[in-house]
């Protein structure tokens, strides 16, 4: 642990060999071989348009919520990257590097003819596993907040089992409305990123329905969320 603590004073991770692999609206993600261990470091960056005190409070709140969400999922059998180290001051989370590809890339690689031929056993298995795992997350009263096919990995070492990542926008809620919106975000991700893949999301939704006695209220609310979404698209 003493070696990990030394990272607290490092402001530029590239100076210790970290490779920037992605940058989103909230954070940068680095890959690092740290003392022989491959890991991922997620670093939230300062939002200059916000007051520094407010920005610090928001960043700290979100990083703590992400840690809680990852721990809660891990304790309840949902595969997420293992936590290795947290630096609240630098707003960094060091976690396990998952060897695999995103569901997005897997579908790009394996769905031919513009997603018309998607009914392969492996694709159906993955979709049903996604539905089951999302339902387990929701049964913990966790809302992921950014469910997309880019935020679900397939772990190579366990025959493409699903791993959920990027809980940076996650929060706790018991409301069926919030869980339905989470599903709606995933549905919109399929529609926009994987055209003609409605049958795949239907497999996810059916698996979600089959996985919990709490699912009917969420599915009923999803229909209302969809209606609001269509109205928004129609009228702006």
PDB file of C-alpha atoms in Angstrom:
ATOM      1  CA  UNK A   1       0.000   0.000   0.000  1.00  0.00           C
ATOM      2  CA  UNK A   2       2.916   2.383   0.646  1.00  0.00           C
ATOM      3  CA  UNK A   3       3.818   2.285  -3.071  1.00  0.00           C
ATOM      4  CA  UNK A   4       0.261   3.226  -3.966  1.00  0.00           C
ATOM      5  CA  UNK A   5       0.253   6.158  -1.566  1.00  0.00           C
ATOM      6  CA  UNK A   6       3.235   7.651  -3.442  1.00  0.00           C
ATOM      7  CA  UNK A   7       0.898   8.343  -6.359  1.00  0.00           C
ATOM      8  CA  UNK A   8      -0.928  11.000  -4.318  1.00  0.00           C
ATOM      9  CA  UNK A   9       1.663  13.667  -5.146  1.00  0.00           C
ATOM     10  CA  UNK A  10       1.729  13.012  -8.898  1.00  0.00           C
ATOM     11  CA  UNK A  11      -0.225  15.591 -10.890  1.00  0.00           C
ATOM     12  CA  UNK A  12       0.552  14.282 -14.394  1.00  0.00           C
ATOM     13  CA  UNK A  13      -0.003  10.539 -14.690  1.00  0.00           C
ATOM     14  CA  UNK A  14       1.718  10.335 -18.076  1.00  0.00           C
ATOM     15  CA  UNK A  15       5.010  11.076 -16.298  1.00  0.00           C
ATOM     16  CA  UNK A  16       4.835   7.646 -14.643  1.00  0.00           C
ATOM     17  CA  UNK A  17       3.987   5.891 -17.904  1.00  0.00           C
ATOM     18  CA  UNK A  18       0.196   6.101 -17.848  1.00  0.00           C
ATOM     19  CA  UNK A  19      -1.474   5.987 -21.266  1.00  0.00           C
ATOM     20  CA  UNK A  20      -4.558   8.119 -21.870  1.00  0.00           C
ATOM     21  CA  UNK A  21      -7.110   5.778 -23.456  1.00  0.00           C
ATOM     22  CA  UNK A  22     -10.289   7.860 -23.318  1.00  0.00           C
ATOM     23  CA  UNK A  23     -11.704  11.187 -22.219  1.00  0.00           C
ATOM     24  CA  UNK A  24     -15.359  11.865 -21.531  1.00  0.00           C
ATOM     25  CA  UNK A  25     -17.334  14.823 -20.263  1.00  0.00           C
ATOM     26  CA  UNK A  26     -16.495  14.052 -16.635  1.00  0.00           C
ATOM     27  CA  UNK A  27     -13.160  12.261 -16.511  1.00  0.00           C
ATOM     28  CA  UNK A  28     -10.038  10.963 -18.216  1.00  0.00           C
ATOM     29  CA  UNK A  29      -9.219   7.257 -18.205  1.00  0.00           C
ATOM     30  CA  UNK A  30      -5.633   6.020 -18.154  1.00  0.00           C
ATOM     31  CA  UNK A  31      -4.100   2.576 -18.459  1.00  0.00           C
ATOM     32  CA  UNK A  32      -1.024   1.943 -16.340  1.00  0.00           C
ATOM     33  CA  UNK A  33       1.310  -0.939 -15.598  1.00  0.00           C
ATOM     34  CA  UNK A  34       1.816  -0.205 -11.932  1.00  0.00           C
ATOM     35  CA  UNK A  35       4.546  -2.336 -10.340  1.00  0.00           C
ATOM     36  CA  UNK A  36       3.727  -5.227 -12.683  1.00  0.00           C
ATOM     37  CA  UNK A  37      -0.044  -4.879 -12.300  1.00  0.00           C
ATOM     38  CA  UNK A  38      -2.185  -3.661 -15.200  1.00  0.00           C
ATOM     39  CA  UNK A  39      -4.777  -1.220 -13.959  1.00  0.00           C
ATOM     40  CA  UNK A  40      -7.092   1.590 -14.973  1.00  0.00           C
ATOM     41  CA  UNK A  41      -7.018   5.037 -13.385  1.00  0.00           C
ATOM     42  CA  UNK A  42     -10.086   7.215 -13.729  1.00  0.00           C
ATOM     43  CA  UNK A  43      -9.336  10.862 -13.012  1.00  0.00           C
ATOM     44  CA  UNK A  44     -12.018  13.520 -12.764  1.00  0.00           C
ATOM     45  CA  UNK A  45     -10.815  16.854 -14.080  1.00  0.00           C
ATOM     46  CA  UNK A  46     -11.595  20.383 -12.931  1.00  0.00           C
ATOM     47  CA  UNK A  47     -14.552  22.107 -14.591  1.00  0.00           C
ATOM     48  CA  UNK A  48     -13.278  25.666 -15.004  1.00  0.00           C
ATOM     49  CA  UNK A  49     -16.765  27.084 -15.613  1.00  0.00           C
ATOM     50  CA  UNK A  50     -17.764  26.145 -12.052  1.00  0.00           C
ATOM     51  CA  UNK A  51     -16.717  27.884  -8.861  1.00  0.00           C
ATOM     52  CA  UNK A  52     -13.728  25.917  -7.470  1.00  0.00           C
ATOM     53  CA  UNK A  53     -15.466  25.154  -4.162  1.00  0.00           C
ATOM     54  CA  UNK A  54     -18.616  23.936  -5.911  1.00  0.00           C
ATOM     55  CA  UNK A  55     -16.598  21.915  -8.412  1.00  0.00           C
ATOM     56  CA  UNK A  56     -14.669  20.226  -5.610  1.00  0.00           C
ATOM     57  CA  UNK A  57     -17.867  19.338  -3.738  1.00  0.00           C
ATOM     58  CA  UNK A  58     -19.524  17.893  -6.844  1.00  0.00           C
ATOM     59  CA  UNK A  59     -16.429  15.889  -7.823  1.00  0.00           C
ATOM     60  CA  UNK A  60     -15.985  14.481  -4.321  1.00  0.00           C
ATOM     61  CA  UNK A  61     -19.658  13.564  -4.085  1.00  0.00           C
ATOM     62  CA  UNK A  62     -19.602  11.748  -7.417  1.00  0.00           C
ATOM     63  CA  UNK A  63     -16.376   9.872  -6.775  1.00  0.00           C
ATOM     64  CA  UNK A  64     -17.674   8.680  -3.387  1.00  0.00           C
ATOM     65  CA  UNK A  65     -20.952   7.561  -4.964  1.00  0.00           C
ATOM     66  CA  UNK A  66     -19.072   5.701  -7.687  1.00  0.00           C
ATOM     67  CA  UNK A  67     -16.997   3.885  -5.061  1.00  0.00           C
ATOM     68  CA  UNK A  68     -20.119   2.944  -3.083  1.00  0.00           C
ATOM     69  CA  UNK A  69     -21.855   1.695  -6.224  1.00  0.00           C
ATOM     70  CA  UNK A  70     -18.885  -0.445  -7.280  1.00  0.00           C
ATOM     71  CA  UNK A  71     -18.540  -1.930  -3.798  1.00  0.00           C
ATOM     72  CA  UNK A  72     -22.253  -2.658  -3.511  1.00  0.00           C
ATOM     73  CA  UNK A  73     -22.322  -4.372  -6.898  1.00  0.00           C
ATOM     74  CA  UNK A  74     -19.219  -6.430  -6.140  1.00  0.00           C
ATOM     75  CA  UNK A  75     -20.607  -7.584  -2.777  1.00  0.00           C
ATOM     76  CA  UNK A  76     -23.834  -8.699  -4.462  1.00  0.00           C
ATOM     77  CA  UNK A  77     -22.291 -10.749  -7.244  1.00  0.00           C
ATOM     78  CA  UNK A  78     -22.453  -8.211 -10.075  1.00  0.00           C
ATOM     79  CA  UNK A  79     -19.213  -8.180 -12.046  1.00  0.00           C
ATOM     80  CA  UNK A  80     -17.601  -4.735 -11.948  1.00  0.00           C
ATOM     81  CA  UNK A  81     -13.915  -3.729 -11.952  1.00  0.00           C
ATOM     82  CA  UNK A  82     -12.265  -4.364  -8.603  1.00  0.00           C
ATOM     83  CA  UNK A  83     -11.226  -1.270  -6.659  1.00  0.00           C
ATOM     84  CA  UNK A  84      -7.515  -0.957  -5.894  1.00  0.00           C
ATOM     85  CA  UNK A  85      -6.931   2.565  -4.598  1.00  0.00           C
ATOM     86  CA  UNK A  86      -8.794   5.856  -4.189  1.00  0.00           C
ATOM     87  CA  UNK A  87      -7.301   9.354  -4.027  1.00  0.00           C
ATOM     88  CA  UNK A  88     -10.022  11.823  -3.046  1.00  0.00           C
ATOM     89  CA  UNK A  89      -7.670  14.835  -3.217  1.00  0.00           C
ATOM     90  CA  UNK A  90      -6.698  14.142  -6.844  1.00  0.00           C
ATOM     91  CA  UNK A  91     -10.186  12.699  -7.558  1.00  0.00           C
ATOM     92  CA  UNK A  92      -8.786   9.431  -8.883  1.00  0.00           C
ATOM     93  CA  UNK A  93      -9.924   5.846  -8.715  1.00  0.00           C
ATOM     94  CA  UNK A  94      -7.478   3.057  -9.488  1.00  0.00           C
ATOM     95  CA  UNK A  95      -9.203  -0.156 -10.450  1.00  0.00           C
ATOM     96  CA  UNK A  96      -8.708  -3.499 -12.108  1.00  0.00           C
ATOM     97  CA  UNK A  97      -7.992  -3.563 -15.833  1.00  0.00           C
ATOM     98  CA  UNK A  98     -10.577  -5.833 -17.465  1.00  0.00           C
ATOM     99  CA  UNK A  99      -9.201  -7.765 -20.411  1.00  0.00           C
ATOM    100  CA  UNK A 100     -11.959  -7.782 -23.012  1.00  0.00           C
ATOM    101  CA  UNK A 101     -13.960  -5.651 -25.422  1.00  0.00           C
ATOM    102  CA  UNK A 102     -17.078  -3.534 -25.129  1.00  0.00           C
ATOM    103  CA  UNK A 103     -20.478  -4.913 -26.076  1.00  0.00           C
ATOM    104  CA  UNK A 104     -20.549  -2.132 -28.665  1.00  0.00           C
ATOM    105  CA  UNK A 105     -17.430  -3.469 -30.387  1.00  0.00           C
ATOM    106  CA  UNK A 106     -18.593  -7.072 -30.057  1.00  0.00           C
ATOM    107  CA  UNK A 107     -21.850  -6.264 -31.845  1.00  0.00           C
ATOM    108  CA  UNK A 108     -19.992  -4.330 -34.540  1.00  0.00           C
ATOM    109  CA  UNK A 109     -17.761  -7.372 -35.073  1.00  0.00           C
ATOM    110  CA  UNK A 110     -20.480 -10.016 -35.049  1.00  0.00           C
ATOM    111  CA  UNK A 111     -23.670  -8.496 -36.467  1.00  0.00           C
ATOM    112  CA  UNK A 112     -23.746  -8.575 -40.252  1.00  0.00           C
ATOM    113  CA  UNK A 113     -26.115  -7.054 -42.812  1.00  0.00           C
ATOM    114  CA  UNK A 114     -26.972  -3.998 -40.729  1.00  0.00           C
ATOM    115  CA  UNK A 115     -28.035  -6.057 -37.678  1.00  0.00           C
ATOM    116  CA  UNK A 116     -30.515  -8.151 -39.628  1.00  0.00           C
ATOM    117  CA  UNK A 117     -28.758 -11.394 -38.646  1.00  0.00           C
ATOM    118  CA  UNK A 118     -28.498 -11.101 -34.862  1.00  0.00           C
ATOM    119  CA  UNK A 119     -30.136 -14.265 -33.561  1.00  0.00           C
ATOM    120  CA  UNK A 120     -26.946 -16.192 -32.804  1.00  0.00           C
ATOM    121  CA  UNK A 121     -26.809 -18.140 -29.519  1.00  0.00           C
ATOM    122  CA  UNK A 122     -23.880 -16.096 -28.186  1.00  0.00           C
ATOM    123  CA  UNK A 123     -25.463 -12.718 -28.931  1.00  0.00           C
ATOM    124  CA  UNK A 124     -28.763 -13.815 -27.374  1.00  0.00           C
ATOM    125  CA  UNK A 125     -26.910 -15.118 -24.298  1.00  0.00           C
ATOM    126  CA  UNK A 126     -25.096 -11.797 -23.856  1.00  0.00           C
ATOM    127  CA  UNK A 127     -28.300  -9.781 -24.233  1.00  0.00           C
ATOM    128  CA  UNK A 128     -30.128 -11.920 -21.710  1.00  0.00           C
ATOM    129  CA  UNK A 129     -27.220 -11.633 -19.280  1.00  0.00           C
ATOM    130  CA  UNK A 130     -27.296  -7.837 -19.648  1.00  0.00           C
ATOM    131  CA  UNK A 131     -31.004  -7.811 -18.783  1.00  0.00           C
ATOM    132  CA  UNK A 132     -30.461 -10.043 -15.776  1.00  0.00           C
ATOM    133  CA  UNK A 133     -27.551  -7.993 -14.437  1.00  0.00           C
ATOM    134  CA  UNK A 134     -29.280  -4.632 -14.935  1.00  0.00           C
ATOM    135  CA  UNK A 135     -32.222  -6.034 -13.001  1.00  0.00           C
ATOM    136  CA  UNK A 136     -29.885  -7.085 -10.171  1.00  0.00           C
ATOM    137  CA  UNK A 137     -28.408  -3.578 -10.093  1.00  0.00           C
ATOM    138  CA  UNK A 138     -31.889  -2.075  -9.882  1.00  0.00           C
ATOM    139  CA  UNK A 139     -32.930  -4.514  -7.148  1.00  0.00           C
ATOM    140  CA  UNK A 140     -30.089  -2.992  -5.105  1.00  0.00           C
ATOM    141  CA  UNK A 141     -31.801   0.376  -5.694  1.00  0.00           C
ATOM    142  CA  UNK A 142     -28.830   1.547  -7.732  1.00  0.00           C
ATOM    143  CA  UNK A 143     -29.269   3.582 -10.900  1.00  0.00           C
ATOM    144  CA  UNK A 144     -26.302   3.321 -13.260  1.00  0.00           C
ATOM    145  CA  UNK A 145     -27.024   6.641 -14.956  1.00  0.00           C
ATOM    146  CA  UNK A 146     -25.210   5.946 -18.231  1.00  0.00           C
ATOM    147  CA  UNK A 147     -26.144   2.500 -19.513  1.00  0.00           C
ATOM    148  CA  UNK A 148     -24.734   2.139 -23.023  1.00  0.00           C
ATOM    149  CA  UNK A 149     -23.068  -0.669 -24.955  1.00  0.00           C
ATOM    150  CA  UNK A 150     -19.772   1.196 -24.421  1.00  0.00           C
ATOM    151  CA  UNK A 151     -20.133   0.853 -20.650  1.00  0.00           C
ATOM    152  CA  UNK A 152     -20.575  -2.914 -20.639  1.00  0.00           C
ATOM    153  CA  UNK A 153     -17.483  -5.048 -21.220  1.00  0.00           C
ATOM    154  CA  UNK A 154     -17.157  -8.728 -22.084  1.00  0.00           C
ATOM    155  CA  UNK A 155     -14.500 -10.350 -19.904  1.00  0.00           C
ATOM    156  CA  UNK A 156     -12.299 -12.611 -22.025  1.00  0.00           C
ATOM    157  CA  UNK A 157     -11.127 -14.790 -19.129  1.00  0.00           C
ATOM    158  CA  UNK A 158     -14.696 -15.836 -18.233  1.00  0.00           C
ATOM    159  CA  UNK A 159     -16.057 -16.586 -21.715  1.00  0.00           C
ATOM    160  CA  UNK A 160     -17.426 -13.118 -22.446  1.00  0.00           C
ATOM    161  CA  UNK A 161     -19.325 -12.605 -19.199  1.00  0.00           C
ATOM    162  CA  UNK A 162     -20.598  -9.048 -18.779  1.00  0.00           C
ATOM    163  CA  UNK A 163     -18.772  -6.433 -16.705  1.00  0.00           C
ATOM    164  CA  UNK A 164     -20.453  -3.107 -15.956  1.00  0.00           C
ATOM    165  CA  UNK A 165     -18.199  -0.048 -15.862  1.00  0.00           C
ATOM    166  CA  UNK A 166     -18.351   3.739 -15.413  1.00  0.00           C
ATOM    167  CA  UNK A 167     -20.642   4.331 -12.451  1.00  0.00           C
ATOM    168  CA  UNK A 168     -19.661   8.007 -12.394  1.00  0.00           C
ATOM    169  CA  UNK A 169     -23.273   9.163 -12.779  1.00  0.00           C
ATOM    170  CA  UNK A 170     -24.786   6.479 -10.557  1.00  0.00           C
ATOM    171  CA  UNK A 171     -27.057   7.205  -7.631  1.00  0.00           C
ATOM    172  CA  UNK A 172     -29.401   5.483  -5.199  1.00  0.00           C
ATOM    173  CA  UNK A 173     -33.154   5.423  -5.798  1.00  0.00           C
ATOM    174  CA  UNK A 174     -36.120   3.201  -4.995  1.00  0.00           C
ATOM    175  CA  UNK A 175     -38.317   4.820  -7.672  1.00  0.00           C
ATOM    176  CA  UNK A 176     -39.564   2.748 -10.605  1.00  0.00           C
ATOM    177  CA  UNK A 177     -39.376   5.957 -12.655  1.00  0.00           C
ATOM    178  CA  UNK A 178     -35.597   6.242 -12.221  1.00  0.00           C
ATOM    179  CA  UNK A 179     -35.065   2.578 -13.055  1.00  0.00           C
ATOM    180  CA  UNK A 180     -37.255   2.943 -16.142  1.00  0.00           C
ATOM    181  CA  UNK A 181     -35.229   5.947 -17.302  1.00  0.00           C
ATOM    182  CA  UNK A 182     -32.067   3.841 -16.866  1.00  0.00           C
ATOM    183  CA  UNK A 183     -33.573   1.224 -19.203  1.00  0.00           C
ATOM    184  CA  UNK A 184     -34.706   3.914 -21.622  1.00  0.00           C
ATOM    185  CA  UNK A 185     -31.150   5.276 -21.847  1.00  0.00           C
ATOM    186  CA  UNK A 186     -29.962   1.774 -22.765  1.00  0.00           C
ATOM    187  CA  UNK A 187     -32.738   1.395 -25.326  1.00  0.00           C
ATOM    188  CA  UNK A 188     -31.845   4.726 -26.947  1.00  0.00           C
ATOM    189  CA  UNK A 189     -28.194   3.649 -27.014  1.00  0.00           C
ATOM    190  CA  UNK A 190     -29.167   0.538 -28.984  1.00  0.00           C
ATOM    191  CA  UNK A 191     -31.356   2.517 -31.385  1.00  0.00           C
ATOM    192  CA  UNK A 192     -28.732   5.196 -32.067  1.00  0.00           C
ATOM    193  CA  UNK A 193     -25.589   3.040 -32.063  1.00  0.00           C
ATOM    194  CA  UNK A 194     -26.921  -0.247 -33.442  1.00  0.00           C
ATOM    195  CA  UNK A 195     -29.684   0.435 -36.012  1.00  0.00           C
ATOM    196  CA  UNK A 196     -32.233  -2.339 -36.610  1.00  0.00           C
ATOM    197  CA  UNK A 197     -31.252  -4.019 -33.340  1.00  0.00           C
ATOM    198  CA  UNK A 198     -34.690  -3.788 -31.703  1.00  0.00           C
ATOM    199  CA  UNK A 199     -34.794  -7.573 -31.316  1.00  0.00           C
ATOM    200  CA  UNK A 200     -31.647  -7.429 -29.185  1.00  0.00           C
ATOM    201  CA  UNK A 201     -33.106  -4.913 -26.767  1.00  0.00           C
ATOM    202  CA  UNK A 202     -36.289  -6.996 -26.625  1.00  0.00           C
ATOM    203  CA  UNK A 203     -34.158  -9.918 -25.410  1.00  0.00           C
ATOM    204  CA  UNK A 204     -32.643  -7.664 -22.733  1.00  0.00           C
ATOM    205  CA  UNK A 205     -36.069  -6.459 -21.666  1.00  0.00           C
ATOM    206  CA  UNK A 206     -37.537  -9.965 -21.519  1.00  0.00           C
ATOM    207  CA  UNK A 207     -34.638 -11.137 -19.375  1.00  0.00           C
ATOM    208  CA  UNK A 208     -35.133  -8.107 -17.112  1.00  0.00           C
ATOM    209  CA  UNK A 209     -38.817  -9.025 -16.738  1.00  0.00           C
ATOM    210  CA  UNK A 210     -37.951 -12.638 -15.890  1.00  0.00           C
ATOM    211  CA  UNK A 211     -35.322 -11.751 -13.291  1.00  0.00           C
ATOM    212  CA  UNK A 212     -37.259 -10.048 -10.511  1.00  0.00           C
ATOM    213  CA  UNK A 213     -40.695  -9.748  -8.951  1.00  0.00           C
ATOM    214  CA  UNK A 214     -40.071  -5.989  -8.888  1.00  0.00           C
ATOM    215  CA  UNK A 215     -39.755  -5.677 -12.671  1.00  0.00           C
ATOM    216  CA  UNK A 216     -43.462  -5.182 -13.641  1.00  0.00           C
ATOM    217  CA  UNK A 217     -43.676  -1.713 -12.074  1.00  0.00           C
ATOM    218  CA  UNK A 218     -40.471  -0.671 -13.860  1.00  0.00           C
ATOM    219  CA  UNK A 219     -41.635  -2.008 -17.236  1.00  0.00           C
ATOM    220  CA  UNK A 220     -44.994  -0.252 -16.870  1.00  0.00           C
ATOM    221  CA  UNK A 221     -43.198   2.989 -16.105  1.00  0.00           C
ATOM    222  CA  UNK A 222     -40.885   2.451 -19.091  1.00  0.00           C
ATOM    223  CA  UNK A 223     -43.886   2.733 -21.431  1.00  0.00           C
ATOM    224  CA  UNK A 224     -44.637   6.170 -19.973  1.00  0.00           C
ATOM    225  CA  UNK A 225     -41.000   7.246 -20.270  1.00  0.00           C
ATOM    226  CA  UNK A 226     -40.988   6.162 -23.918  1.00  0.00           C
ATOM    227  CA  UNK A 227     -44.118   8.199 -24.592  1.00  0.00           C
ATOM    228  CA  UNK A 228     -42.537  11.304 -23.096  1.00  0.00           C
ATOM    229  CA  UNK A 229     -39.410  10.661 -25.141  1.00  0.00           C
ATOM    230  CA  UNK A 230     -41.379  10.415 -28.385  1.00  0.00           C
ATOM    231  CA  UNK A 231     -43.210  13.651 -27.608  1.00  0.00           C
ATOM    232  CA  UNK A 232     -39.910  15.387 -26.941  1.00  0.00           C
ATOM    233  CA  UNK A 233     -38.510  14.171 -30.266  1.00  0.00           C
ATOM    234  CA  UNK A 234     -41.663  15.264 -32.082  1.00  0.00           C
ATOM    235  CA  UNK A 235     -42.006  18.730 -30.581  1.00  0.00           C
ATOM    236  CA  UNK A 236     -38.454  19.533 -29.456  1.00  0.00           C
TER     237      UNK A 236
END
